[in-house]
Amino acid sequence: MLYCNVLITIMSIIAGYAASSHILLALMLAVFGFLFSMLTVYGVRTSSVGIAGLIVMILSLQTPMHGWDIWEHGISIFIGGTWYLLFSLLLYKIRPYKIIQQVLGDFIMDVGEYLKTRGLFYDTNPEYDKTYQLLLQEQINVQAEQTLLSDILFKFVSINGKKMMQPFLLC
């Protein structure tokens, strides 16, 4: 999260300076658009960093800034990001299992939607092609949620050891 905060601050400052020239702006949009889009290759969390960078880039281009305004905008983004970082760390200390519970709930909801879609095969006159397309989409959703859940669970185990996982173990 700290890296994301630094990245979007730098992106805000670069976008502020590049806004003065149309050539620099076009080059910046092409290069950073490609680089931030490529972050999706590394997973859901890194794609969120890329999306945050693109959003800050677009928001920094909304109003023209010059001189100290560019740095003031970058500093305010950094302060806001740092505030959010500290706030989320505080919430993590208060309720460390909340993220696991939310992701597990989303996973169970997606599995339920998958089973509901699969139940369409048992209608009196099922539309097989449409149902297979829906089933494929639901399977993709379930796979994405399962990957996210396993990443989060393995992260918790590697950071805090088995003691952190005991509320989820039955034995």
PDB file of C-alpha atoms in Angstrom, residues 4-156:
ATOM      1  CA  CYS A   4       0.997   2.393  -4.304  1.00  0.00           C
ATOM      2  CA  ASN A   5       0.863   5.659  -2.376  1.00  0.00           C
ATOM      3  CA  VAL A   6       4.331   6.682  -3.586  1.00  0.00           C
ATOM      4  CA  LEU A   7       3.512   5.577  -7.138  1.00  0.00           C
ATOM      5  CA  ILE A   8       0.311   7.598  -7.401  1.00  0.00           C
ATOM      6  CA  THR A   9       2.028  10.636  -5.887  1.00  0.00           C
ATOM      7  CA  ILE A  10       4.767  10.457  -8.518  1.00  0.00           C
ATOM      8  CA  MET A  11       2.126   9.853 -11.186  1.00  0.00           C
ATOM      9  CA  SER A  12       0.236  12.955 -10.083  1.00  0.00           C
ATOM     10  CA  ILE A  13       3.351  15.125 -10.311  1.00  0.00           C
ATOM     11  CA  ILE A  14       4.350  13.714 -13.712  1.00  0.00           C
ATOM     12  CA  ALA A  15       0.818  14.236 -15.043  1.00  0.00           C
ATOM     13  CA  GLY A  16       0.817  17.807 -13.765  1.00  0.00           C
ATOM     14  CA  TYR A  17       4.011  18.645 -15.645  1.00  0.00           C
ATOM     15  CA  ALA A  18       3.059  16.708 -18.794  1.00  0.00           C
ATOM     16  CA  ALA A  19      -0.287  18.512 -19.092  1.00  0.00           C
ATOM     17  CA  SER A  20       1.450  21.630 -20.426  1.00  0.00           C
ATOM     18  CA  SER A  21       2.539  19.905 -23.654  1.00  0.00           C
ATOM     19  CA  HIS A  22       0.236  17.893 -25.906  1.00  0.00           C
ATOM     20  CA  ILE A  23       3.111  15.733 -27.149  1.00  0.00           C
ATOM     21  CA  LEU A  24       4.282  14.895 -23.627  1.00  0.00           C
ATOM     22  CA  LEU A  25       0.701  14.242 -22.601  1.00  0.00           C
ATOM     23  CA  ALA A  26       0.112  11.809 -25.465  1.00  0.00           C
ATOM     24  CA  LEU A  27       3.411  10.053 -24.770  1.00  0.00           C
ATOM     25  CA  MET A  28       2.641   9.845 -21.044  1.00  0.00           C
ATOM     26  CA  LEU A  29      -0.843   8.449 -21.658  1.00  0.00           C
ATOM     27  CA  ALA A  30       0.499   5.785 -24.010  1.00  0.00           C
ATOM     28  CA  VAL A  31       3.452   4.713 -21.875  1.00  0.00           C
ATOM     29  CA  PHE A  32       1.796   4.757 -18.456  1.00  0.00           C
ATOM     30  CA  GLY A  33      -1.460   3.377 -19.813  1.00  0.00           C
ATOM     31  CA  PHE A  34       0.465   0.395 -21.167  1.00  0.00           C
ATOM     32  CA  LEU A  35       2.615  -0.066 -18.055  1.00  0.00           C
ATOM     33  CA  PHE A  36      -0.279   0.151 -15.623  1.00  0.00           C
ATOM     34  CA  SER A  37      -2.368  -2.179 -17.775  1.00  0.00           C
ATOM     35  CA  MET A  38       0.454  -4.707 -17.732  1.00  0.00           C
ATOM     36  CA  LEU A  39       0.290  -4.861 -13.945  1.00  0.00           C
ATOM     37  CA  THR A  40      -2.843  -7.002 -14.327  1.00  0.00           C
ATOM     38  CA  VAL A  41      -0.572  -9.866 -15.340  1.00  0.00           C
ATOM     39  CA  TYR A  42       0.596 -10.143 -11.737  1.00  0.00           C
ATOM     40  CA  GLY A  43      -2.857 -10.542 -10.189  1.00  0.00           C
ATOM     41  CA  VAL A  44      -5.802  -8.739  -8.702  1.00  0.00           C
ATOM     42  CA  ARG A  45      -3.891  -6.688  -6.155  1.00  0.00           C
ATOM     43  CA  THR A  46      -1.331  -5.329  -8.575  1.00  0.00           C
ATOM     44  CA  SER A  47      -4.057  -4.519 -11.068  1.00  0.00           C
ATOM     45  CA  SER A  48      -5.616  -2.361  -8.337  1.00  0.00           C
ATOM     46  CA  VAL A  49      -2.338  -0.441  -8.130  1.00  0.00           C
ATOM     47  CA  GLY A  50      -2.411   0.097 -11.900  1.00  0.00           C
ATOM     48  CA  ILE A  51      -6.010   1.257 -11.825  1.00  0.00           C
ATOM     49  CA  ALA A  52      -5.204   3.664  -8.973  1.00  0.00           C
ATOM     50  CA  GLY A  53      -2.327   5.080 -11.015  1.00  0.00           C
ATOM     51  CA  LEU A  54      -4.542   5.584 -14.059  1.00  0.00           C
ATOM     52  CA  ILE A  55      -7.318   7.207 -12.023  1.00  0.00           C
ATOM     53  CA  VAL A  56      -4.915   9.629 -10.355  1.00  0.00           C
ATOM     54  CA  MET A  57      -3.416  10.425 -13.747  1.00  0.00           C
ATOM     55  CA  ILE A  58      -6.851  11.272 -15.161  1.00  0.00           C
ATOM     56  CA  LEU A  59      -7.872  13.289 -12.095  1.00  0.00           C
ATOM     57  CA  SER A  60      -4.605  15.235 -12.205  1.00  0.00           C
ATOM     58  CA  LEU A  61      -5.330  16.256 -15.783  1.00  0.00           C
ATOM     59  CA  GLN A  62      -8.796  17.594 -14.998  1.00  0.00           C
ATOM     60  CA  THR A  63      -7.709  21.095 -13.976  1.00  0.00           C
ATOM     61  CA  PRO A  64      -4.588  22.768 -15.368  1.00  0.00           C
ATOM     62  CA  MET A  65      -1.912  23.340 -12.732  1.00  0.00           C
ATOM     63  CA  HIS A  66       1.342  25.279 -12.840  1.00  0.00           C
ATOM     64  CA  GLY A  67       4.365  25.590 -10.586  1.00  0.00           C
ATOM     65  CA  TRP A  68       3.685  25.056  -6.904  1.00  0.00           C
ATOM     66  CA  ASP A  69       0.105  23.839  -7.554  1.00  0.00           C
ATOM     67  CA  ILE A  70       1.488  20.626  -9.063  1.00  0.00           C
ATOM     68  CA  TRP A  71       3.539  19.876  -5.959  1.00  0.00           C
ATOM     69  CA  GLU A  72       0.718  20.901  -3.643  1.00  0.00           C
ATOM     70  CA  HIS A  73      -1.597  18.479  -5.445  1.00  0.00           C
ATOM     71  CA  GLY A  74       0.990  15.686  -5.205  1.00  0.00           C
ATOM     72  CA  ILE A  75       1.598  16.335  -1.511  1.00  0.00           C
ATOM     73  CA  SER A  76      -2.137  16.335  -0.774  1.00  0.00           C
ATOM     74  CA  ILE A  77      -2.507  13.005  -2.585  1.00  0.00           C
ATOM     75  CA  PHE A  78       0.400  11.597  -0.573  1.00  0.00           C
ATOM     76  CA  ILE A  79      -1.082  12.838   2.711  1.00  0.00           C
ATOM     77  CA  GLY A  80      -4.486  11.370   1.825  1.00  0.00           C
ATOM     78  CA  GLY A  81      -2.922   8.047   0.868  1.00  0.00           C
ATOM     79  CA  THR A  82      -0.885   7.966   4.069  1.00  0.00           C
ATOM     80  CA  TRP A  83      -4.012   8.707   6.109  1.00  0.00           C
ATOM     81  CA  TYR A  84      -5.816   5.811   4.411  1.00  0.00           C
ATOM     82  CA  LEU A  85      -2.802   3.543   4.986  1.00  0.00           C
ATOM     83  CA  LEU A  86      -2.741   4.323   8.707  1.00  0.00           C
ATOM     84  CA  PHE A  87      -6.525   3.993   8.977  1.00  0.00           C
ATOM     85  CA  SER A  88      -6.541   0.589   7.287  1.00  0.00           C
ATOM     86  CA  LEU A  89      -3.639  -0.640   9.443  1.00  0.00           C
ATOM     87  CA  LEU A  90      -5.585   0.426  12.533  1.00  0.00           C
ATOM     88  CA  LEU A  91      -8.662  -1.462  11.347  1.00  0.00           C
ATOM     89  CA  TYR A  92      -6.484  -4.483  10.579  1.00  0.00           C
ATOM     90  CA  LYS A  93      -5.151  -4.445  14.140  1.00  0.00           C
ATOM     91  CA  ILE A  94      -8.670  -4.199  15.578  1.00  0.00           C
ATOM     92  CA  ARG A  95     -10.252  -6.909  13.374  1.00  0.00           C
ATOM     93  CA  PRO A  96      -7.547  -8.917  11.580  1.00  0.00           C
ATOM     94  CA  TYR A  97      -9.934 -11.591  10.267  1.00  0.00           C
ATOM     95  CA  LYS A  98     -12.404  -9.186   8.643  1.00  0.00           C
ATOM     96  CA  ILE A  99     -10.837  -9.375   5.169  1.00  0.00           C
ATOM     97  CA  ILE A 100     -10.832 -13.187   5.268  1.00  0.00           C
ATOM     98  CA  GLN A 101     -14.473 -13.227   6.332  1.00  0.00           C
ATOM     99  CA  GLN A 102     -15.450 -10.849   3.524  1.00  0.00           C
ATOM    100  CA  VAL A 103     -13.563 -12.769   0.839  1.00  0.00           C
ATOM    101  CA  LEU A 104     -14.897 -16.089   2.138  1.00  0.00           C
ATOM    102  CA  GLY A 105     -18.435 -14.683   2.048  1.00  0.00           C
ATOM    103  CA  ASP A 106     -17.946 -13.488  -1.542  1.00  0.00           C
ATOM    104  CA  PHE A 107     -16.589 -16.919  -2.467  1.00  0.00           C
ATOM    105  CA  ILE A 108     -19.602 -18.696  -0.954  1.00  0.00           C
ATOM    106  CA  MET A 109     -21.972 -16.303  -2.763  1.00  0.00           C
ATOM    107  CA  ASP A 110     -20.223 -17.018  -6.085  1.00  0.00           C
ATOM    108  CA  VAL A 111     -20.406 -20.780  -5.502  1.00  0.00           C
ATOM    109  CA  GLY A 112     -24.128 -20.369  -4.788  1.00  0.00           C
ATOM    110  CA  GLU A 113     -24.607 -18.460  -8.056  1.00  0.00           C
ATOM    111  CA  TYR A 114     -22.672 -21.192  -9.874  1.00  0.00           C
ATOM    112  CA  LEU A 115     -24.914 -23.905  -8.426  1.00  0.00           C
ATOM    113  CA  LYS A 116     -28.026 -21.885  -9.237  1.00  0.00           C
ATOM    114  CA  THR A 117     -26.857 -21.536 -12.838  1.00  0.00           C
ATOM    115  CA  ARG A 118     -26.052 -25.229 -12.966  1.00  0.00           C
ATOM    116  CA  GLY A 119     -29.587 -25.945 -11.783  1.00  0.00           C
ATOM    117  CA  LEU A 120     -30.895 -24.403 -15.026  1.00  0.00           C
ATOM    118  CA  PHE A 121     -29.992 -27.684 -16.736  1.00  0.00           C
ATOM    119  CA  TYR A 122     -32.830 -29.359 -14.817  1.00  0.00           C
ATOM    120  CA  ASP A 123     -35.581 -27.107 -16.181  1.00  0.00           C
ATOM    121  CA  THR A 124     -38.255 -28.698 -18.375  1.00  0.00           C
ATOM    122  CA  ASN A 125     -36.886 -27.092 -21.569  1.00  0.00           C
ATOM    123  CA  PRO A 126     -33.299 -26.008 -20.869  1.00  0.00           C
ATOM    124  CA  GLU A 127     -31.449 -23.713 -23.271  1.00  0.00           C
ATOM    125  CA  TYR A 128     -28.144 -25.548 -23.318  1.00  0.00           C
ATOM    126  CA  ASP A 129     -26.034 -22.993 -25.199  1.00  0.00           C
ATOM    127  CA  LYS A 130     -27.156 -20.064 -23.056  1.00  0.00           C
ATOM    128  CA  THR A 131     -26.770 -22.080 -19.853  1.00  0.00           C
ATOM    129  CA  TYR A 132     -23.264 -23.222 -20.816  1.00  0.00           C
ATOM    130  CA  GLN A 133     -22.255 -19.599 -21.454  1.00  0.00           C
ATOM    131  CA  LEU A 134     -23.652 -18.510 -18.079  1.00  0.00           C
ATOM    132  CA  LEU A 135     -22.001 -21.480 -16.392  1.00  0.00           C
ATOM    133  CA  LEU A 136     -18.647 -20.625 -17.930  1.00  0.00           C
ATOM    134  CA  GLN A 137     -18.888 -17.040 -16.663  1.00  0.00           C
ATOM    135  CA  GLU A 138     -19.844 -18.205 -13.173  1.00  0.00           C
ATOM    136  CA  GLN A 139     -16.963 -20.683 -13.197  1.00  0.00           C
ATOM    137  CA  ILE A 140     -14.556 -17.858 -14.042  1.00  0.00           C
ATOM    138  CA  ASN A 141     -15.950 -15.811 -11.136  1.00  0.00           C
ATOM    139  CA  VAL A 142     -15.607 -18.743  -8.724  1.00  0.00           C
ATOM    140  CA  GLN A 143     -12.037 -19.389  -9.883  1.00  0.00           C
ATOM    141  CA  ALA A 144     -11.070 -15.728  -9.382  1.00  0.00           C
ATOM    142  CA  GLU A 145     -12.575 -15.646  -5.885  1.00  0.00           C
ATOM    143  CA  GLN A 146     -10.897 -18.948  -5.007  1.00  0.00           C
ATOM    144  CA  THR A 147      -7.525 -17.614  -6.131  1.00  0.00           C
ATOM    145  CA  LEU A 148      -7.990 -14.434  -4.117  1.00  0.00           C
ATOM    146  CA  LEU A 149      -9.065 -16.397  -1.047  1.00  0.00           C
ATOM    147  CA  SER A 150      -6.117 -18.782  -1.241  1.00  0.00           C
ATOM    148  CA  ASP A 151      -3.694 -15.873  -1.719  1.00  0.00           C
ATOM    149  CA  ILE A 152      -5.063 -14.118   1.349  1.00  0.00           C
ATOM    150  CA  LEU A 153      -5.059 -17.278   3.467  1.00  0.00           C
ATOM    151  CA  PHE A 154      -1.491 -18.161   2.475  1.00  0.00           C
ATOM    152  CA  LYS A 155      -0.416 -14.580   3.176  1.00  0.00           C
ATOM    153  CA  PHE A 156      -1.915 -14.728   6.656  1.00  0.00           C
TER     154      PHE A 156
END
